[in-house]
XYZ file of C-alpha atoms in Angstrom:
448
model
C 11.045 32.477 -30.228
C 14.340 32.421 -28.119
C 13.369 35.700 -26.964
C 10.536 34.503 -25.048
C 10.217 34.391 -20.895
C 9.958 31.245 -19.720
C 6.780 32.105 -18.155
C 5.116 33.062 -20.629
C 6.101 30.196 -22.448
C 4.761 27.487 -19.767
C 1.562 30.146 -19.995
C 1.042 29.986 -23.308
C 1.687 24.910 -22.299
C -1.348 26.050 -19.826
C -3.272 27.711 -22.190
C -3.038 25.388 -24.876
C -3.545 21.395 -22.326
C -6.845 24.035 -21.537
C -6.177 24.184 -17.585
C -5.236 27.966 -17.940
C -8.944 28.549 -16.389
C -10.552 27.905 -12.769
C -12.173 24.841 -13.886
C -10.597 21.713 -15.154
C -11.591 19.947 -17.229
C -9.910 19.807 -20.723
C -8.597 16.023 -19.165
C -9.581 13.450 -21.793
C -9.034 10.701 -19.443
C -11.973 12.019 -18.195
C -14.406 13.179 -20.467
C -17.584 10.473 -21.499
C -18.150 11.112 -24.899
C -20.880 9.632 -27.002
C -21.411 9.137 -30.879
C -23.675 7.643 -33.487
C -22.440 5.490 -35.970
C -23.106 3.131 -38.352
C -23.886 -0.789 -37.059
C -20.377 -2.094 -39.876
C -18.301 0.900 -38.206
C -18.118 -0.804 -34.724
C -15.305 -2.481 -34.660
C -14.053 -3.375 -31.110
C -10.592 -5.245 -31.799
C -7.189 -3.528 -33.490
C -7.354 -7.031 -36.445
C -10.631 -5.717 -37.198
C -10.158 -2.136 -37.208
C -10.651 -0.827 -32.762
C -8.517 2.141 -34.469
C -11.272 3.130 -37.242
C -13.763 3.352 -33.978
C -11.448 5.082 -31.652
C -10.992 8.258 -34.280
C -14.455 8.365 -34.668
C -14.135 9.413 -31.225
C -13.141 13.367 -30.554
C -8.848 13.008 -30.714
C -7.848 13.867 -26.987
C -5.153 16.132 -26.518
C -5.308 18.103 -28.957
C -3.550 21.205 -27.136
C -0.067 19.005 -25.495
C 0.276 18.059 -28.963
C 0.087 21.258 -30.534
C 2.877 22.827 -27.719
C 5.105 19.420 -28.599
C 5.279 20.500 -32.309
C 5.762 24.209 -31.372
C 8.806 22.896 -28.868
C 10.170 20.937 -32.480
C 10.834 23.948 -33.862
C 13.907 25.028 -31.559
C 16.208 23.830 -28.717
C 14.730 26.566 -26.679
C 11.786 26.373 -26.393
C 11.985 22.178 -26.338
C 14.184 21.937 -23.154
C 11.099 24.408 -21.401
C 8.133 22.491 -22.942
C 9.370 18.322 -22.537
C 9.556 19.186 -18.910
C 6.567 21.362 -18.125
C 5.060 18.947 -20.231
C 5.649 15.813 -18.445
C 5.249 17.571 -15.601
C 1.908 18.685 -16.692
C 0.759 15.427 -17.527
C 1.204 14.638 -13.520
C -0.765 16.438 -12.593
C -3.356 17.031 -14.545
C -3.583 13.380 -16.581
C -3.061 10.670 -14.120
C -0.167 10.331 -14.743
C -0.556 8.384 -17.543
C 3.247 9.652 -19.372
C 4.201 7.204 -17.016
C 1.991 4.323 -16.636
C 1.339 4.511 -21.043
C 4.945 4.297 -20.622
C 5.016 0.509 -18.550
C 2.099 -1.031 -20.648
C 4.707 -0.504 -23.534
C 7.468 -1.874 -21.835
C 9.593 1.516 -23.215
C 12.147 2.179 -19.730
C 13.108 4.957 -21.274
C 9.499 6.696 -20.780
C 8.657 5.068 -17.425
C 12.156 6.104 -16.544
C 11.690 10.135 -17.926
C 8.767 10.750 -15.536
C 9.512 9.540 -12.952
C 12.593 12.231 -13.049
C 9.807 14.705 -13.402
C 7.929 13.330 -10.215
C 5.303 10.818 -11.228
C 3.387 8.787 -8.907
C 5.415 5.327 -9.222
C 1.674 3.494 -7.262
C -0.284 5.275 -9.227
C -3.996 3.888 -10.511
C -4.360 2.916 -14.413
C -6.711 5.698 -15.404
C -5.745 5.792 -19.392
C -8.363 3.273 -21.005
C -11.639 2.989 -21.694
C -14.486 1.074 -22.234
C -16.912 1.441 -24.526
C -20.334 0.002 -25.246
C -22.979 -0.005 -27.576
C -26.440 2.123 -26.036
C -29.892 -0.282 -27.034
C -31.489 1.388 -28.570
C -30.865 0.533 -32.013
C -31.690 3.535 -34.259
C -32.873 3.855 -37.441
C -30.987 3.892 -40.806
C -28.400 1.018 -38.870
C -27.015 3.960 -36.851
C -25.619 3.046 -33.007
C -24.854 5.064 -29.946
C -21.141 3.989 -28.932
C -20.411 5.512 -25.366
C -16.989 5.578 -24.835
C -16.593 6.140 -20.927
C -13.264 6.681 -19.002
C -12.234 4.046 -16.337
C -10.441 3.363 -13.160
C -8.198 -0.152 -13.190
C -6.863 -1.331 -10.606
C -3.307 -1.294 -11.844
C -0.567 0.193 -10.724
C 2.988 0.911 -12.663
C 4.435 -2.535 -11.672
C 1.594 -4.319 -12.080
C 1.317 -3.626 -15.838
C 5.716 -4.510 -16.083
C 5.515 -7.698 -14.371
C 1.978 -8.252 -16.655
C 4.547 -7.555 -20.087
C 7.216 -10.399 -18.191
C 9.539 -7.039 -17.737
C 12.370 -7.925 -14.847
C 14.006 -5.293 -16.109
C 11.210 -2.770 -15.378
C 9.796 -4.500 -12.490
C 13.157 -3.980 -10.619
C 13.276 -0.890 -11.129
C 10.010 0.190 -10.156
C 10.483 -1.579 -7.136
C 13.235 0.706 -6.653
C 11.927 4.055 -7.261
C 9.430 2.687 -4.305
C 6.546 0.753 -5.488
C 5.571 -1.655 -2.374
C 4.942 -5.277 -3.012
C 1.825 -4.527 -1.367
C -0.479 -2.943 -4.048
C -3.532 -5.312 -4.854
C -5.185 -5.159 -7.429
C -8.954 -5.221 -8.320
C -12.207 -4.842 -10.124
C -11.993 -1.877 -11.479
C -14.938 0.520 -12.824
C -15.889 3.312 -14.923
C -16.065 6.757 -14.087
C -18.505 9.562 -14.454
C -16.150 12.988 -14.133
C -19.252 16.424 -13.915
C -17.598 19.282 -13.899
C -14.458 21.333 -12.826
C -13.465 17.712 -11.908
C -15.962 16.115 -10.054
C -16.542 12.696 -9.582
C -20.353 12.007 -9.884
C -20.174 7.904 -10.099
C -19.748 4.691 -10.475
C -20.350 1.839 -12.466
C -18.944 -1.557 -13.454
C -16.928 -2.690 -16.674
C -18.584 -4.112 -19.393
C -18.412 -8.030 -18.798
C -15.796 -8.780 -22.050
C -13.339 -5.939 -20.653
C -9.802 -7.794 -20.632
C -9.016 -7.233 -16.851
C -11.939 -9.027 -15.980
C -10.565 -12.312 -17.575
C -6.884 -11.088 -16.531
C -8.132 -11.531 -12.431
C -8.788 -15.177 -12.626
C -6.358 -17.905 -12.391
C -7.515 -20.580 -14.520
C -10.048 -20.467 -17.370
C -12.732 -22.615 -15.192
C -12.997 -19.146 -12.743
C -13.000 -17.471 -16.078
C -16.012 -19.604 -17.198
C -17.563 -19.271 -13.935
C -17.637 -15.496 -14.040
C -18.985 -15.683 -17.645
C -21.935 -17.445 -16.579
C -21.888 -15.318 -13.207
C -22.516 -12.158 -15.429
C -25.234 -13.969 -18.006
C -27.599 -14.727 -14.474
C -27.632 -11.420 -13.759
C -24.662 -12.334 -10.640
C -21.566 -10.018 -11.310
C -18.963 -10.538 -8.856
C -17.842 -7.112 -9.050
C -21.418 -6.307 -8.420
C -21.058 -5.474 -4.672
C -19.004 -2.775 -3.560
C -16.198 -2.915 -6.101
C -15.028 -6.052 -4.195
C -11.132 -6.099 -3.880
C -9.741 -9.215 -5.799
C -5.719 -8.672 -4.207
C -4.491 -9.786 -6.547
C -0.271 -9.004 -6.522
C 2.151 -7.534 -9.046
C 2.975 -11.356 -8.304
C 0.038 -12.411 -9.217
C 0.280 -11.080 -12.289
C 3.402 -11.875 -12.792
C 2.249 -15.679 -13.345
C 0.052 -14.949 -15.577
C 2.400 -12.235 -18.030
C 1.596 -13.015 -22.282
C 2.983 -12.604 -25.437
C 3.647 -10.139 -26.924
C 0.931 -11.242 -30.185
C -1.706 -10.825 -27.645
C -0.930 -7.979 -25.257
C -2.887 -5.673 -28.197
C -5.699 -8.071 -26.791
C -5.654 -7.299 -23.574
C -4.975 -3.308 -23.707
C -7.894 -3.319 -26.088
C -11.611 -2.854 -24.819
C -12.929 -5.700 -25.199
C -11.524 -9.168 -24.636
C -11.968 -11.986 -27.965
C -11.975 -14.683 -25.618
C -10.309 -15.994 -29.222
C -7.326 -17.884 -26.929
C -7.605 -18.970 -23.295
C -6.961 -16.927 -20.531
C -3.810 -18.357 -19.232
C -0.966 -20.178 -21.335
C 2.373 -21.551 -20.907
C 4.992 -19.257 -20.615
C 6.945 -19.497 -23.744
C 8.661 -16.537 -24.156
C 10.871 -17.811 -20.779
C 10.218 -14.744 -18.634
C 7.974 -15.334 -16.299
C 10.583 -17.364 -14.284
C 12.995 -13.679 -14.406
C 10.051 -11.523 -13.276
C 8.936 -13.696 -10.424
C 12.540 -13.980 -8.887
C 12.216 -10.115 -8.818
C 9.173 -9.915 -6.335
C 9.638 -12.344 -4.842
C 13.945 -11.823 -4.140
C 12.251 -8.252 -2.999
C 9.731 -9.857 -0.357
C 6.519 -11.096 -2.624
C 4.004 -13.167 -0.601
C 3.513 -16.484 -2.611
C -0.430 -15.666 -1.984
C -1.109 -13.874 -4.810
C -4.268 -13.457 -4.363
C -6.327 -12.797 -0.984
C -9.586 -14.098 -2.375
C -9.575 -17.167 -2.852
C -6.206 -17.345 -1.689
C -4.601 -17.936 -4.075
C -0.793 -19.571 -4.728
C 1.739 -18.749 -6.605
C 1.874 -22.850 -6.986
C -1.688 -22.793 -8.231
C -0.644 -20.140 -10.719
C 2.695 -22.199 -12.300
C 0.524 -24.971 -12.183
C -2.674 -24.155 -14.138
C -0.340 -22.828 -16.684
C 2.409 -25.960 -16.994
C 5.014 -23.469 -16.393
C 8.010 -26.003 -15.217
C 10.723 -23.713 -14.398
C 8.146 -22.173 -11.994
C 7.336 -25.135 -10.365
C 10.839 -26.520 -10.349
C 11.851 -23.286 -8.500
C 8.717 -22.627 -6.042
C 9.229 -26.962 -4.987
C 13.583 -27.253 -5.176
C 14.536 -23.731 -3.808
C 12.014 -22.189 -2.242
C 10.702 -25.193 -0.800
C 7.051 -25.202 -1.388
C 3.646 -27.999 -0.355
C 2.816 -29.528 -3.410
C -0.077 -30.357 -1.577
C -0.734 -26.230 -0.486
C -4.448 -25.617 -0.907
C -6.711 -22.210 -1.195
C -9.726 -21.679 0.462
C -11.367 -24.159 -1.106
C -9.142 -26.881 -0.517
C -8.281 -27.634 -4.140
C -4.694 -29.074 -4.725
C -2.282 -27.884 -7.053
C -3.114 -30.881 -9.429
C -6.712 -29.287 -8.937
C -5.531 -25.998 -10.511
C -3.955 -28.004 -13.722
C -7.968 -30.362 -13.355
C -9.729 -26.449 -13.720
C -7.040 -25.388 -16.785
C -7.707 -27.930 -19.435
C -10.628 -26.907 -22.397
C -11.184 -23.396 -23.625
C -15.091 -23.108 -24.629
C -15.456 -21.667 -28.709
C -18.642 -21.721 -30.255
C -18.006 -24.825 -31.379
C -17.344 -26.752 -28.141
C -14.126 -26.978 -25.683
C -11.313 -27.637 -27.178
C -8.220 -28.959 -25.278
C -5.515 -26.295 -24.582
C -2.052 -26.772 -26.045
C -0.142 -27.005 -24.128
C 4.069 -27.819 -24.625
C 4.795 -30.895 -25.491
C 5.447 -33.361 -22.684
C 5.481 -30.318 -20.022
C 1.710 -31.715 -18.287
C 3.868 -35.255 -17.128
C 6.543 -33.062 -16.694
C 4.895 -30.667 -14.112
C 2.348 -33.807 -12.594
C 6.164 -35.494 -12.117
C 7.258 -32.947 -10.103
C 4.742 -32.901 -7.856
C 4.246 -36.676 -7.052
C 8.658 -36.545 -6.877
C 8.001 -34.066 -3.924
C 4.905 -35.169 -2.409
C 1.805 -34.965 -4.113
C -0.722 -36.754 -3.526
C -3.198 -38.147 -6.207
C -6.251 -38.376 -3.931
C -6.734 -35.610 -1.945
C -9.832 -34.448 -2.491
C -11.330 -30.600 -2.432
C -14.199 -29.173 -0.745
C -16.697 -30.172 -2.865
C -15.407 -33.859 -2.502
C -13.696 -33.977 -5.860
C -10.579 -35.755 -6.701
C -7.830 -33.823 -10.015
C -8.559 -36.897 -11.353
C -12.587 -37.030 -10.964
C -11.785 -33.086 -12.222
C -10.194 -34.701 -15.771
C -6.659 -34.818 -14.634
C -5.634 -38.222 -16.901
C -3.233 -40.011 -14.657
C -0.670 -42.549 -15.419
C -0.574 -46.075 -13.377
C 3.139 -44.676 -12.777
C 2.092 -42.365 -11.237
C -0.407 -43.653 -8.940
C 2.232 -46.286 -8.585
C 4.810 -42.651 -7.859
C 2.039 -41.104 -5.926
C 1.393 -44.288 -2.858
C 4.867 -45.482 -3.099
C 5.860 -41.873 -1.748
C 2.896 -41.987 0.719
C 4.628 -45.083 2.176
C 8.202 -43.438 2.569
C 6.748 -40.469 4.168
C 4.090 -42.250 6.355
C 7.598 -44.532 7.535
C 9.144 -41.393 7.815
C 6.372 -39.293 10.004
C 6.514 -42.649 12.065
C 10.615 -42.795 12.484
C 10.021 -39.261 13.926
C 6.866 -40.044 15.816
C 9.874 -42.969 18.020
C 12.282 -40.786 17.650
C 10.664 -38.919 19.829
C 9.261 -40.742 22.043
C 12.261 -42.022 22.623
C 13.778 -38.225 23.479
C 11.388 -38.350 26.004
C 11.497 -41.475 27.644
C 15.212 -40.510 27.797
C 14.437 -36.979 29.985
C 12.107 -38.865 31.554
C 14.854 -41.036 33.130
C 17.068 -37.619 34.091
C 14.151 -36.609 35.062
C 13.598 -39.699 37.476
C 17.159 -40.395 38.927
C 17.611 -36.668 39.476
C 14.228 -36.568 41.585
C 16.486 -39.215 43.611
C 20.099 -38.075 43.445
C 17.414 -35.129 44.809
C 15.620 -37.415 47.659
C 18.789 -38.630 49.024
C 20.634 -36.010 49.301
C 17.286 -34.462 51.459
C 17.687 -37.915 54.224
C 20.755 -37.567 54.696
C 20.843 -34.015 55.371
C 18.216 -35.111 57.897
C 20.362 -38.138 59.590
C-alpha cells in the first residue's frame, strides 16, 4: 500500500465516503429515515436505552469508518487519510469534527479541526430529531422517524454551555464573534443531490427549546403555549437572539450533559440550576472581557444579572454588582427586575405537583442581601403590576428594613446632588451677572 500514489488513496477515500459521483447524497446528517419497531424498543434517553433505538437506524459514515481502519494499517496511509478525512468532513459533513469535539469538551479535536480549515461560525447540523409517527400499526409496531436538524448553536455556544473557559477563549481567539446569536432550530428535509426542500418545527421536547428559556416559569409558559397550539417558534423560526453569554450562564454539570445532548428533554430537573461546579464565572469573564454585551438574549432584553439571580449564582452576582457596577434594578422588556427573575425560578413542575427548586443552602438569602445592599427596591412592580414578593419570593422583615433604609439613603444622596447642582447654577448665575455688569460699565466709560 505504501507504493500507492496519494491521488489514488484520496480517490479511494472519496469512494468510501460516497462523494465520488455527481450526486452527493451520502451525508448521513441529511438523511431522513423511518423504521418500524415494537413499542417496547422506543427509548429516548441513555439510561433507558436510547442508544438501543439509535442502533436500529442505519449506522452513518460506514465508508469513513472503513477508510480510518485502512489508515490504521500503516503510517503512510494514516498521514494521507487522516488529513483528508478532516477536509472531507469539513466539506461534506457540516464541520462535524469541530462541533462534536466542542460538544464533548475535546479541545484537541477542536484544534485539529480548526487547523484543517473548519468554519468556527458553523451552526450545529450533527443532531437528529426522533419522533413517533401516528397511527400505531398492528401487532404493537410503530413507525419512528429520524429527521435531520439545524440547531442555532455554534462551537462557542457548546463550549459556553459546557462551562469550558479554555475552549471558549480559544474559539474567540480563532475568530468566533461575540454577536453570534442563537435561536430556535428546525428540522430540515434534504432531497436528491443535496437540495433543501423544506423546514419544520423541532419536536416540542427537543432540549434546544428548553435551553433558550431563562427561568422555569418561562419554560412552563412555553409548554402551555405548545399544548394550546401557539408555539413560540411556529412563525418564521424567530431568532431569539441568545448570545454565548446566555448559554454560559446556564452551563450544566457533567452528569446532566447527556440529557441536554439527547433527542428528548426529560424534564426531570429544573432548566436553571445553581453553578455547582463553579465554571460559569470563569466563562463569563472570558466573554465579558472579550467585549460581550450584558444583554444576553434579545427576546425580552434579558440581562446577565437576571440570569445570575434566577440561578442564585452568588459569585456571578457579586462580580456584576461590585466589579461591573450593574444596576440592581435593571429591568427586562416586561419590567421584571433581578428580584422578579428570582421569583420566576422558584418551583419545578413534577407529575405530583410543584416542587421548590433545591438551591444551595443560603444562596437565595445571599443574593437578595447583595441586591438590597446595592439599592434593589423590593416594592418595584413589573408591567403586570406584580412585585417579586407577590410572585412568591420570600423576604424577611430585615430585608424590608434594609431596603427602606437604602431607599432613604439614596433619596438623601439624590437631594444632596440636586442641592449641589442648584448651588453651582447659582454660582454660575452670579458670575454671569457680574460679567454683564462689568461689560456695561466698560461701555458706559467708553461713551463718556
